[in-house]
Every structure is written in structure tokens, then in C-alpha cells.
PDB file of C-alpha atoms and ligand atoms in Angstrom:
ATOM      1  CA  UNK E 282     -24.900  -2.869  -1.416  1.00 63.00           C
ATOM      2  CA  UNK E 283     -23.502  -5.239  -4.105  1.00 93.00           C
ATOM      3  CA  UNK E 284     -20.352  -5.886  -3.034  1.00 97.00           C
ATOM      4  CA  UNK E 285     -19.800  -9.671  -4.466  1.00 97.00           C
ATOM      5  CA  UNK E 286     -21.356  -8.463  -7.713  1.00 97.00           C
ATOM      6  CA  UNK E 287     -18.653  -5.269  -7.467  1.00 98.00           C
ATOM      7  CA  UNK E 288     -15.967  -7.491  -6.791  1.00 98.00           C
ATOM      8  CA  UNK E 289     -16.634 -10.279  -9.779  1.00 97.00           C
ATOM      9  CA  UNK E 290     -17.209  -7.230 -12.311  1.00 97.00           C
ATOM     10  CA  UNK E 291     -14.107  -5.886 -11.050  1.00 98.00           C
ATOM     11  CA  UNK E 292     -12.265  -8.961 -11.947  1.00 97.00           C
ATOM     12  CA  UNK E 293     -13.506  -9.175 -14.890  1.00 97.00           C
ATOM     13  CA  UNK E 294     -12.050  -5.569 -15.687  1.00 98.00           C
ATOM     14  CA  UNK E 295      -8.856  -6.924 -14.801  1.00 98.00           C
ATOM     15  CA  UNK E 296      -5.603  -6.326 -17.374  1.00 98.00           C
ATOM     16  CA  UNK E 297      -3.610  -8.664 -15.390  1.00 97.00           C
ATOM     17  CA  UNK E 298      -5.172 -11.627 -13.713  1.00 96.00           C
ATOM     18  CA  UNK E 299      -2.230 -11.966 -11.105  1.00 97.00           C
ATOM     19  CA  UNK E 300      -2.120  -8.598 -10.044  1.00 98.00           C
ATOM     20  CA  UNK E 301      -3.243  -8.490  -6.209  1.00 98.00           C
ATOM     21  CA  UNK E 302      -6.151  -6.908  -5.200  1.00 98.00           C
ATOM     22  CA  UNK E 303      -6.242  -5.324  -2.030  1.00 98.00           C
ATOM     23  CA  UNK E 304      -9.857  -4.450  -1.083  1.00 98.00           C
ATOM     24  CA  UNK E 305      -9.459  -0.336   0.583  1.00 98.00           C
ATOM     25  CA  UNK E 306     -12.706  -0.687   3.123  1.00 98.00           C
ATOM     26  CA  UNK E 307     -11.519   2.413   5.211  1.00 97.00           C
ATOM     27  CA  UNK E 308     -15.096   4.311   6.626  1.00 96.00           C
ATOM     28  CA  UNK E 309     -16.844   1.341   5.628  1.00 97.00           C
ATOM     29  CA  UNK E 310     -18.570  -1.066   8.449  1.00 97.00           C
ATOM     30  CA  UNK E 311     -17.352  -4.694   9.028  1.00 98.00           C
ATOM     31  CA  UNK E 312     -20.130  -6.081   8.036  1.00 98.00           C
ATOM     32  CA  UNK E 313     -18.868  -5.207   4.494  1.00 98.00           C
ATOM     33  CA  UNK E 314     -15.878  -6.577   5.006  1.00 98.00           C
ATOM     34  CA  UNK E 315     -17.018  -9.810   5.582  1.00 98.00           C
ATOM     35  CA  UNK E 316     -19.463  -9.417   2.716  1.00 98.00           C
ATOM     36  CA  UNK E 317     -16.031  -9.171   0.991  1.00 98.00           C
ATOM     37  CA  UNK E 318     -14.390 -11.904   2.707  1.00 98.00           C
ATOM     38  CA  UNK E 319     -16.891 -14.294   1.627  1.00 98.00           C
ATOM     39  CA  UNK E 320     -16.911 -13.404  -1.391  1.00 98.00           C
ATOM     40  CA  UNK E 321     -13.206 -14.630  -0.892  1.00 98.00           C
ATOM     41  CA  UNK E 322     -11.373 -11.440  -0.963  1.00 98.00           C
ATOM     42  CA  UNK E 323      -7.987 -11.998   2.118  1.00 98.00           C
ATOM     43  CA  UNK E 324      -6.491  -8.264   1.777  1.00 98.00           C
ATOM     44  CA  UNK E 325      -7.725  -5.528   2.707  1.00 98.00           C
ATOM     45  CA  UNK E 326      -6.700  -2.128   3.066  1.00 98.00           C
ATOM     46  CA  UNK E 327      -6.975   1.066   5.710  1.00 98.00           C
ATOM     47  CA  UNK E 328      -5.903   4.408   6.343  1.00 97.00           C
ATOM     48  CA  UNK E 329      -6.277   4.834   9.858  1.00 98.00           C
ATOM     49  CA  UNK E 330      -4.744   3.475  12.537  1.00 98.00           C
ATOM     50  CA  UNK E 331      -7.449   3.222  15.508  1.00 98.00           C
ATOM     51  CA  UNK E 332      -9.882   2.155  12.333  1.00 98.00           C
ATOM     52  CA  UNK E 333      -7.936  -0.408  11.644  1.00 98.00           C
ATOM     53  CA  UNK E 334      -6.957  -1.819  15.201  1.00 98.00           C
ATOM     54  CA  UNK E 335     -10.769  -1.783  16.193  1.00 98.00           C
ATOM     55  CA  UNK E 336     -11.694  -3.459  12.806  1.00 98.00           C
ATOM     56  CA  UNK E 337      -9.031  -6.383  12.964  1.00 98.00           C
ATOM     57  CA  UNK E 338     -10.277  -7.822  16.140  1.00 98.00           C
ATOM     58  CA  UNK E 339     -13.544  -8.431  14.976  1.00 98.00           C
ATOM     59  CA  UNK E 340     -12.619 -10.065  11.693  1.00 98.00           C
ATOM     60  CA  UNK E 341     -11.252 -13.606  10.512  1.00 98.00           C
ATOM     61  CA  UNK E 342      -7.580 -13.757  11.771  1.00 98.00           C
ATOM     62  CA  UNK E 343      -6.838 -15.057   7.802  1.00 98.00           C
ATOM     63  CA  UNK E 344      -7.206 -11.735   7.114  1.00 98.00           C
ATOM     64  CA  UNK E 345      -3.767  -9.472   5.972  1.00 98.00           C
ATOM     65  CA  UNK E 346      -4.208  -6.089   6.504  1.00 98.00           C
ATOM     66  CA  UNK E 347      -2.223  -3.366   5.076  1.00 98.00           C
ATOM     67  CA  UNK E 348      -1.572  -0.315   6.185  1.00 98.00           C
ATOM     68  CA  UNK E 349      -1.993   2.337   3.169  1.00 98.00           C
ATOM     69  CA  UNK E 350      -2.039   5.602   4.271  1.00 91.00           C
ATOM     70  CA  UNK E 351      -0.020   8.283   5.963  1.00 94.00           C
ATOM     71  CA  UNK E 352       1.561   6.526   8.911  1.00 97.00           C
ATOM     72  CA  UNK E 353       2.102   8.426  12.624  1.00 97.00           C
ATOM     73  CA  UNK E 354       5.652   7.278  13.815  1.00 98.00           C
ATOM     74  CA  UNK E 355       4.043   7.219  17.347  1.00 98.00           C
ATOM     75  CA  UNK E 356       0.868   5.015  16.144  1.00 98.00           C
ATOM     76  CA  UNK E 357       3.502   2.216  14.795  1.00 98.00           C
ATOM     77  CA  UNK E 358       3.422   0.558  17.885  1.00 98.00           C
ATOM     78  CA  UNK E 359      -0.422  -0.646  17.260  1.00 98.00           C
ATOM     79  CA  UNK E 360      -0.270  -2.450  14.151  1.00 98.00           C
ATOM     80  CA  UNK E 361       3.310  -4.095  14.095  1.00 98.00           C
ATOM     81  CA  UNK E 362       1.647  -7.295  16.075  1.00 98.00           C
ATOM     82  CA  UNK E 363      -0.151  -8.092  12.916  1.00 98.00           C
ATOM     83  CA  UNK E 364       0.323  -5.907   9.868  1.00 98.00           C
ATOM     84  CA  UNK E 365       0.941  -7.552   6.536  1.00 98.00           C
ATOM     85  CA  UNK E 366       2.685  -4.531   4.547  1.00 98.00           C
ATOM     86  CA  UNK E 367       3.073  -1.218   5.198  1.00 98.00           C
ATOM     87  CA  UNK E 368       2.578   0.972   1.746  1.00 98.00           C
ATOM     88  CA  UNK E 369       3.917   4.598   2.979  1.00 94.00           C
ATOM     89  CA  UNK E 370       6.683   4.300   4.117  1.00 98.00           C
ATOM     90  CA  UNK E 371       8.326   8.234   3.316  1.00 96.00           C
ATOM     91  CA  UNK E 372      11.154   8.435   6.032  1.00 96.00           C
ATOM     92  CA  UNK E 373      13.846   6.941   6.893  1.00 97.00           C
ATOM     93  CA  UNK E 374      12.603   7.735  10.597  1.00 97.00           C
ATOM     94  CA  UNK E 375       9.384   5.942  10.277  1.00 98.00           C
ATOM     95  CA  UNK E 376      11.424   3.078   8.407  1.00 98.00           C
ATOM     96  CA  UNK E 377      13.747   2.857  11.724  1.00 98.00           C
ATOM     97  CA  UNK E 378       9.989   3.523  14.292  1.00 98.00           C
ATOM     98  CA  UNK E 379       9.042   0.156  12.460  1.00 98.00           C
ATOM     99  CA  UNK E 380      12.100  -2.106  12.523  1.00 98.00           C
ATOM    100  CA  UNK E 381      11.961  -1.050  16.219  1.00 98.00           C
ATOM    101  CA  UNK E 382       8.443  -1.978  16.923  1.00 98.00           C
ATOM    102  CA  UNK E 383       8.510  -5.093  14.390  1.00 98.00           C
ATOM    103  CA  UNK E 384      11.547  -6.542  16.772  1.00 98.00           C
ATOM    104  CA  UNK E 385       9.482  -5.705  19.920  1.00 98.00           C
ATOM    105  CA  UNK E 386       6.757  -7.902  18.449  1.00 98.00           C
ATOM    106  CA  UNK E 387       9.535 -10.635  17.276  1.00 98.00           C
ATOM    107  CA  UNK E 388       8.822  -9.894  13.482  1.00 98.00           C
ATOM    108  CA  UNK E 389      10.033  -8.775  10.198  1.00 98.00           C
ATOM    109  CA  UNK E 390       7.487  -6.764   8.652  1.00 98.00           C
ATOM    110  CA  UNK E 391       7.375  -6.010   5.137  1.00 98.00           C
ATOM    111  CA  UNK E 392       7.087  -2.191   3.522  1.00 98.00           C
ATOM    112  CA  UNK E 393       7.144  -0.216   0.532  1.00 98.00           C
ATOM    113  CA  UNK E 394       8.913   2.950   0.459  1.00 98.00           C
ATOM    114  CA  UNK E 395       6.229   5.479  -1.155  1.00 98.00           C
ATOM    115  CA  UNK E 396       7.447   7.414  -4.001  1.00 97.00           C
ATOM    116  CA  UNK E 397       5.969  10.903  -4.870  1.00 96.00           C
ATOM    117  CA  UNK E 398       5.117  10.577  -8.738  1.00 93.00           C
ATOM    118  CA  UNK E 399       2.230  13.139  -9.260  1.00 89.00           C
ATOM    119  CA  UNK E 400       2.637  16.080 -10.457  1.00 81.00           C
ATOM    120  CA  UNK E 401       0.419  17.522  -7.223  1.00 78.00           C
ATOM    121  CA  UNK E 402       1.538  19.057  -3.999  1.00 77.00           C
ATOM    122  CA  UNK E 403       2.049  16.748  -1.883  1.00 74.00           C
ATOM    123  CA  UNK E 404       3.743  16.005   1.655  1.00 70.00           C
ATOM    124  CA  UNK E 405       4.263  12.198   1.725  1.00 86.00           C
ATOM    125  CA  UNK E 406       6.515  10.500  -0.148  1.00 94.00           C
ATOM    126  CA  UNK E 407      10.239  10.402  -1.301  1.00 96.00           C
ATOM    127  CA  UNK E 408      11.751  11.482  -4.231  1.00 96.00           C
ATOM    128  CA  UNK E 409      13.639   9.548  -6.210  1.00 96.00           C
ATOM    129  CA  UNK E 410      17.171  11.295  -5.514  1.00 96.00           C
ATOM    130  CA  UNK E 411      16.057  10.798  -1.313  1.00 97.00           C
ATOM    131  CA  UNK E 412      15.466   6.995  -2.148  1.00 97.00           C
ATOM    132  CA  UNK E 413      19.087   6.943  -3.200  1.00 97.00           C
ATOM    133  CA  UNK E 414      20.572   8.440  -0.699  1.00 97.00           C
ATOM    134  CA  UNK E 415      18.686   6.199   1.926  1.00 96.00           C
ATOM    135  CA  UNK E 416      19.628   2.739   0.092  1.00 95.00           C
ATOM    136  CA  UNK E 417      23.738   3.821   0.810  1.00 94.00           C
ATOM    137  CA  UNK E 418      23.230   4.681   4.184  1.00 94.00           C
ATOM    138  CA  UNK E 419      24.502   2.206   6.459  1.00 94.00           C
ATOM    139  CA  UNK E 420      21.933   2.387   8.739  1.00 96.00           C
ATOM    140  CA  UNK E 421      19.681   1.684   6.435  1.00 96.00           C
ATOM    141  CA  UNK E 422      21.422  -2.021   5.670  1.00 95.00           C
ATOM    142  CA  UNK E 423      21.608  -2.307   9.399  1.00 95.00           C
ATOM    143  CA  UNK E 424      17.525  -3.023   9.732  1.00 96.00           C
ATOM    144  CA  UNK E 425      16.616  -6.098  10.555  1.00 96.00           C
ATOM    145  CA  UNK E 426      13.009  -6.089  11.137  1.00 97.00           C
ATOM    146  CA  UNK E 427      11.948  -4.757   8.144  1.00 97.00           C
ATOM    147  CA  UNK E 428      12.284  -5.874   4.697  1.00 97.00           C
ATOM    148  CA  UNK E 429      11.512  -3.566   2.293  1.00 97.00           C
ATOM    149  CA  UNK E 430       9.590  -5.316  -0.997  1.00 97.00           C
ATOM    150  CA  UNK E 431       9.124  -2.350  -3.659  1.00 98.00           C
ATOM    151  CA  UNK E 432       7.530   0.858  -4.348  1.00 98.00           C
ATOM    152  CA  UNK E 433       4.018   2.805  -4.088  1.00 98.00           C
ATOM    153  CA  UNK E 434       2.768   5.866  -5.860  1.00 97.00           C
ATOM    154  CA  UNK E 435      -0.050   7.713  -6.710  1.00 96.00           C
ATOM    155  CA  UNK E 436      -0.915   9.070  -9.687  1.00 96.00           C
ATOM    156  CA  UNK E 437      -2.197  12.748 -10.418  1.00 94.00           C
ATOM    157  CA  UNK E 438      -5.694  13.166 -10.054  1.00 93.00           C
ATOM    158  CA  UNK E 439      -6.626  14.381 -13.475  1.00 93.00           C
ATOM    159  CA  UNK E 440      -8.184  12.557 -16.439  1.00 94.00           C
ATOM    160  CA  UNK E 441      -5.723  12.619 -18.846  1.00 96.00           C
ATOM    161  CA  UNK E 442      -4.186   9.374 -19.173  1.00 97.00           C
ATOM    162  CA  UNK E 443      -1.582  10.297 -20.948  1.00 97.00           C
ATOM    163  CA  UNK E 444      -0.453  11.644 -17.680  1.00 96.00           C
ATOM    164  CA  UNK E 445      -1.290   9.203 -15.240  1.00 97.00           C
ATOM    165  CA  UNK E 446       0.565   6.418 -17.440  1.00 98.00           C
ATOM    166  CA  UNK E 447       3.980   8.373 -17.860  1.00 98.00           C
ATOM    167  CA  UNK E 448       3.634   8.395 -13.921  1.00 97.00           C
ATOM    168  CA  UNK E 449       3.226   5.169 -13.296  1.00 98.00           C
ATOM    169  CA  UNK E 450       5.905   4.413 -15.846  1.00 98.00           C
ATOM    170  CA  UNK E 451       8.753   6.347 -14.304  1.00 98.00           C
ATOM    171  CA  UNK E 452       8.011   4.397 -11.163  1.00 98.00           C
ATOM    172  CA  UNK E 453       7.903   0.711 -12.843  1.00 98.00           C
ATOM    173  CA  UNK E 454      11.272   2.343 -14.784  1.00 98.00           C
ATOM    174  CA  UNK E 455      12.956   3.643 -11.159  1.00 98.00           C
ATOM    175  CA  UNK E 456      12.447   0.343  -9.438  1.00 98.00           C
ATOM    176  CA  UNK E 457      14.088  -1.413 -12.576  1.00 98.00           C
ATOM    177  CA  UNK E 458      17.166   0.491 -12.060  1.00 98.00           C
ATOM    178  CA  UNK E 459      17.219   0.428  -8.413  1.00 97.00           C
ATOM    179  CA  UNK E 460      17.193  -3.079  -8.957  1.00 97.00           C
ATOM    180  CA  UNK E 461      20.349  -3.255 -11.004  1.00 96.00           C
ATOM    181  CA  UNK E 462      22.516  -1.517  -7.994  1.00 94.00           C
ATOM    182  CA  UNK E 463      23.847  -3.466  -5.304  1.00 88.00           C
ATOM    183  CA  UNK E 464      21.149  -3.204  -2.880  1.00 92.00           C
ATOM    184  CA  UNK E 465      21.871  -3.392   0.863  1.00 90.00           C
ATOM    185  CA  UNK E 466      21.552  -7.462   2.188  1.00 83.00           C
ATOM    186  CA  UNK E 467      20.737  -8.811  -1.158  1.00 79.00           C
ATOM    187  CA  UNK E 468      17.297  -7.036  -1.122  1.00 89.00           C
ATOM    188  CA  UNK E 469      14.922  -7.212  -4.293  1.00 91.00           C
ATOM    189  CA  UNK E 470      12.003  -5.223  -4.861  1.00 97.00           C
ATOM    190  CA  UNK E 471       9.127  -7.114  -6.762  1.00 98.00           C
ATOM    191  CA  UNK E 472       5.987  -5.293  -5.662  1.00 98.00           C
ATOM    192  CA  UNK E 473       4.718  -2.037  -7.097  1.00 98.00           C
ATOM    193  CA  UNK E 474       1.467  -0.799  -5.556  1.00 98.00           C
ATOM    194  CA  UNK E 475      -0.099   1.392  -8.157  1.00 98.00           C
ATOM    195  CA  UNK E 476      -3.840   1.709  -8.591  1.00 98.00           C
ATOM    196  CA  UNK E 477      -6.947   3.049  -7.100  1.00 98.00           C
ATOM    197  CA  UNK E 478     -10.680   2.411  -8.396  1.00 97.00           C
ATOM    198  CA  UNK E 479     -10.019   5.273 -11.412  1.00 96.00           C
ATOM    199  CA  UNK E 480      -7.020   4.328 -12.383  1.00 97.00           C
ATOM    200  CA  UNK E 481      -6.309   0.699 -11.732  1.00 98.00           C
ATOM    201  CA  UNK E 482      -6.068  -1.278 -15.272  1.00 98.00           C
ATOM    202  CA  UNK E 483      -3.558   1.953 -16.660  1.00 98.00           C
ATOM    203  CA  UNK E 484      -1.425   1.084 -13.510  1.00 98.00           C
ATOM    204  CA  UNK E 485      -1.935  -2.644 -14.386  1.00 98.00           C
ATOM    205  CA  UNK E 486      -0.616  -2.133 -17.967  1.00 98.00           C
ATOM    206  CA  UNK E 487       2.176  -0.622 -16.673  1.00 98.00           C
ATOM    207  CA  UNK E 488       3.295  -3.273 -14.284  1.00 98.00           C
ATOM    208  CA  UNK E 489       1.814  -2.927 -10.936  1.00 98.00           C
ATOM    209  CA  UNK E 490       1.077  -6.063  -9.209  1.00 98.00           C
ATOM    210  CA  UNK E 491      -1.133  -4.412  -6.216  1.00 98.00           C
ATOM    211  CA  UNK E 492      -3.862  -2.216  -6.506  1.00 98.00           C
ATOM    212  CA  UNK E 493      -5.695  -0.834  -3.970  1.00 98.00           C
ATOM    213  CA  UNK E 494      -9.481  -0.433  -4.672  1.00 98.00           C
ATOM    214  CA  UNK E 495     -12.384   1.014  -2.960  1.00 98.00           C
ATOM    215  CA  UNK E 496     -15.193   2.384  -3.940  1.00 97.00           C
ATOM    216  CA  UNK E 497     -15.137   0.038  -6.579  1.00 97.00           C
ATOM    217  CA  UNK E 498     -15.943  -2.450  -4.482  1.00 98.00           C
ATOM    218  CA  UNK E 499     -17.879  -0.903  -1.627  1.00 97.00           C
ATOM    219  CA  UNK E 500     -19.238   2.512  -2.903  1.00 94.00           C
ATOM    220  CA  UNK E 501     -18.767   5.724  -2.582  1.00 91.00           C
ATOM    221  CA  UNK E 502     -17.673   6.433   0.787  1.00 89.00           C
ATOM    222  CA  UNK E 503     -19.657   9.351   2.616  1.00 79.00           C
ATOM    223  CA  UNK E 504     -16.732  11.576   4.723  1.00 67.00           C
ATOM    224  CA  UNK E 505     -18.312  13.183   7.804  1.00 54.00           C
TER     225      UNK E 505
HETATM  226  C1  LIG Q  28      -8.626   5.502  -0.317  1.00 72.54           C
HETATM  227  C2  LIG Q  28      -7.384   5.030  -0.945  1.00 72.54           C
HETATM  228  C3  LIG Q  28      -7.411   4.145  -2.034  1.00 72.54           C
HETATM  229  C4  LIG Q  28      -8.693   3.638  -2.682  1.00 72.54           C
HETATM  230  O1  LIG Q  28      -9.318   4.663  -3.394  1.00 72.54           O
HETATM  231  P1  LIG Q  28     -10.582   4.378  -4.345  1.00 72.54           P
HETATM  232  O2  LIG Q  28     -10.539   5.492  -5.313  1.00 72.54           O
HETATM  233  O3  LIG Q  28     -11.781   4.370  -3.484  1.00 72.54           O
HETATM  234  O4  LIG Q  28     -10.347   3.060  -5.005  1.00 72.54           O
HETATM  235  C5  LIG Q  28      -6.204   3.708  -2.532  1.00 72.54           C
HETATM  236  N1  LIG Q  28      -5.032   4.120  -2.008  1.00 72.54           N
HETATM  237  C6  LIG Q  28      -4.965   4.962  -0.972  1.00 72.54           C
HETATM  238  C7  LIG Q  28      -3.640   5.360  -0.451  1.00 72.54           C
HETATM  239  C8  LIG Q  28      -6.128   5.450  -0.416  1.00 72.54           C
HETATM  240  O5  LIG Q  28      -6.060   6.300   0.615  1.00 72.54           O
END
């Protein structure tokens, strides 16, 4: 394992030095993710609910953890104590699962509505047209416990980068012009998480300022 050497090549990589990196350590051990935390890394990202409420206990409590993947409505409940941002957001009834759960535990919690950009199948996320419906609903303005930041997307999984850069263009370009309407409660949205390990400087040049990495950083990751 070299993940400090990983990490500081990584860096190095970099097309934009203030982009956040947000270290994706789901299947891996925590004893890599401390590897990674002294190496000075703070985010990190996972996919899985009980992965991620066994991991967090056992960790430095400076840690923010994001949640990344396909969120369970009924699993909200076990991360809105302590999650940092919640990337997939795609419904307006998970949105309203975590302003309830987020008030239970006397917090706003920030999210990022997930936009489907690739060109692939793909059940999670919303399209562009459903994202402007749900910013004029006003039930939508009516959350209080959640404060929604910006966008994620994934890109196609193909190596044509042609491809994967008009994608992550149309999303930079769609949160530009949601951000000229008169959004609900003065909101702004600043972050666009765009990136993995394949495709994380394109995304970069194209504006994102979070990527998610893994197996840059910790390996391949060996599914069971
Ligand atoms: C696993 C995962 C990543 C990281 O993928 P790598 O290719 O290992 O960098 C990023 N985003 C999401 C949503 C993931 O599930």
C-alpha cells in the first residue's frame, strides 16, 4: 500500500489546486483511512450506509464524511447526526426524508441534488427539466434543514474525452443558469462534484471544485 505516495502524486496531477479532494475509501479497511488522514487528507467519501456508520466511530471526529452514493430514504436516519454533504440527492422525497431527520438531529445538513449527465442507463439522478420543476415548488422553499449547495454528475464510462467533457460542461453550464433564476430563500449553488480517479483533471478543467477519488488513492478495490 502507498497511500501517502498516491495521495502527493495525485496532487501533483492536480489542474486546479483548490479543487477539494474527497478521498472515496468505500471496501477499504480503516486502517487506510488513517494512513490517509495522516497523510492529512479530512474528507472522505462512502457508499454505504452501515459501512459508513461502523467506520465513523472508529475514526478522528475531525473527520467530514460524505455520503456519495445511492441513498435509502429509510437509512437517512443513521447518518444525519454527523454527515458533512450528501452528493445524491435524486428526489424530492429523499430531499424532504433528510430535512426531516436533519431537524430531529437539530441540524442543517448540506446536499447536492445529483444530475443524470451520461449518456448510460441509469436510475439515479434528475434531469434537468425535474430540477426545475422542484426549485418552484413551494415545498421545496419550505425546507429548513437542508441547504442545498450545487450539483453532482457522473460522466459516461467510455474513453473518449470528447464525451466525458461535453458532459461535464452541460452541468457546469446548467448550474450557471440555475443560478441566474430567483432561487427559493436566496440559495446559491457553488459546488459541483464531478470527478472520479479516470476522469478527475477533465472534470477539473471544466469547473468542478470536488472530486471524489478512489482507487487513486487506495487501489483497486477487490468486490466480493
Ligand atoms: C466509487 C465512487 C467514486 C470513486 O471511484 P474511483 O474510480 O475509484 O475514483 C466516485 N464517485 C462515486 C459516486 C463512487 O461510487
Amino acid at each position: 500500500m502507498h497511500i501517502k505516495e498516491n495521495l502527493s502524486e495525485l496532487k501533483k496531477q492536480f489542474k486546479k489546486q483548490d479543487c477539494l479532494l474527497i478521498a472515496v475509501s468505500k471496501t477499504k479497511p480503516v486502517s487506510d483511512i488513517q494512513e490517509a488522514y495522516d497523510a492529512g487528507i479530512r474528507h472522505f467519501g462512502e457508499n454505504k450506509v452501515q459501512e459508513l456508520t461502523e467506520k465513523q466511530p472508529q475514526l478522528p471526529d475531525d473527520i467530514r464524511w460524505h455520503m456519495i452514493g445511492h441513498l435509502q430514504r429509510n437509512k437517512v436516519k443513521y447518518i444525519a447526526p454527523f454527515i458533512h454533504l450528501i452528493h445524491g440527492v435524486d428526489s424530492f422525497k429523499l430531499l424532504k426524508e433528510i430535512n426531516k431527520q436533519a431537524q430531529k438531529a437539530d441540524r442543517v445538513i448540506a446536499c447536492l441534488l445529483q444530475v443524470h449527465i451520461a449518456k448510460e442507463e441509469s436510475k439515479f439522478g434528475f434531469s434537468e427539466e425535474e430540477i426545475m420543476d422542484l426549485i418552484k415548488l413551494p415545498e421545496f422553499a419550505a425546507l429548513e434543514h437542508v441547504r442545498v449547495i450545487g450539483l453532482m454528475g457522473m460522466a459516461t464510462n467510455t474513453d473518449k474525452e470528447a464525451v466525458i467533457r461535453a458532459e461535464f460542461a452541460a452541468l457546469k453550464k446548467f448550474m450557471n443558469h440555475l443560478n441566474t433564476l430567483d432561487l427559493p430563500g436566496g440559495m446559491a449553488l457553488k459546488e459541483l462534484s464531478m470527478g472520479m480517479s479516470g476522469d478527475y483533471q477533465i472534470a477539473q478543467e471544466e469547473g468542478s471544485t470536488m472530486v471524489r477519488i478512489g482507487s487513486a488513492i487506495f487501489g483497486q478495490r477487490n468486490y466480493l
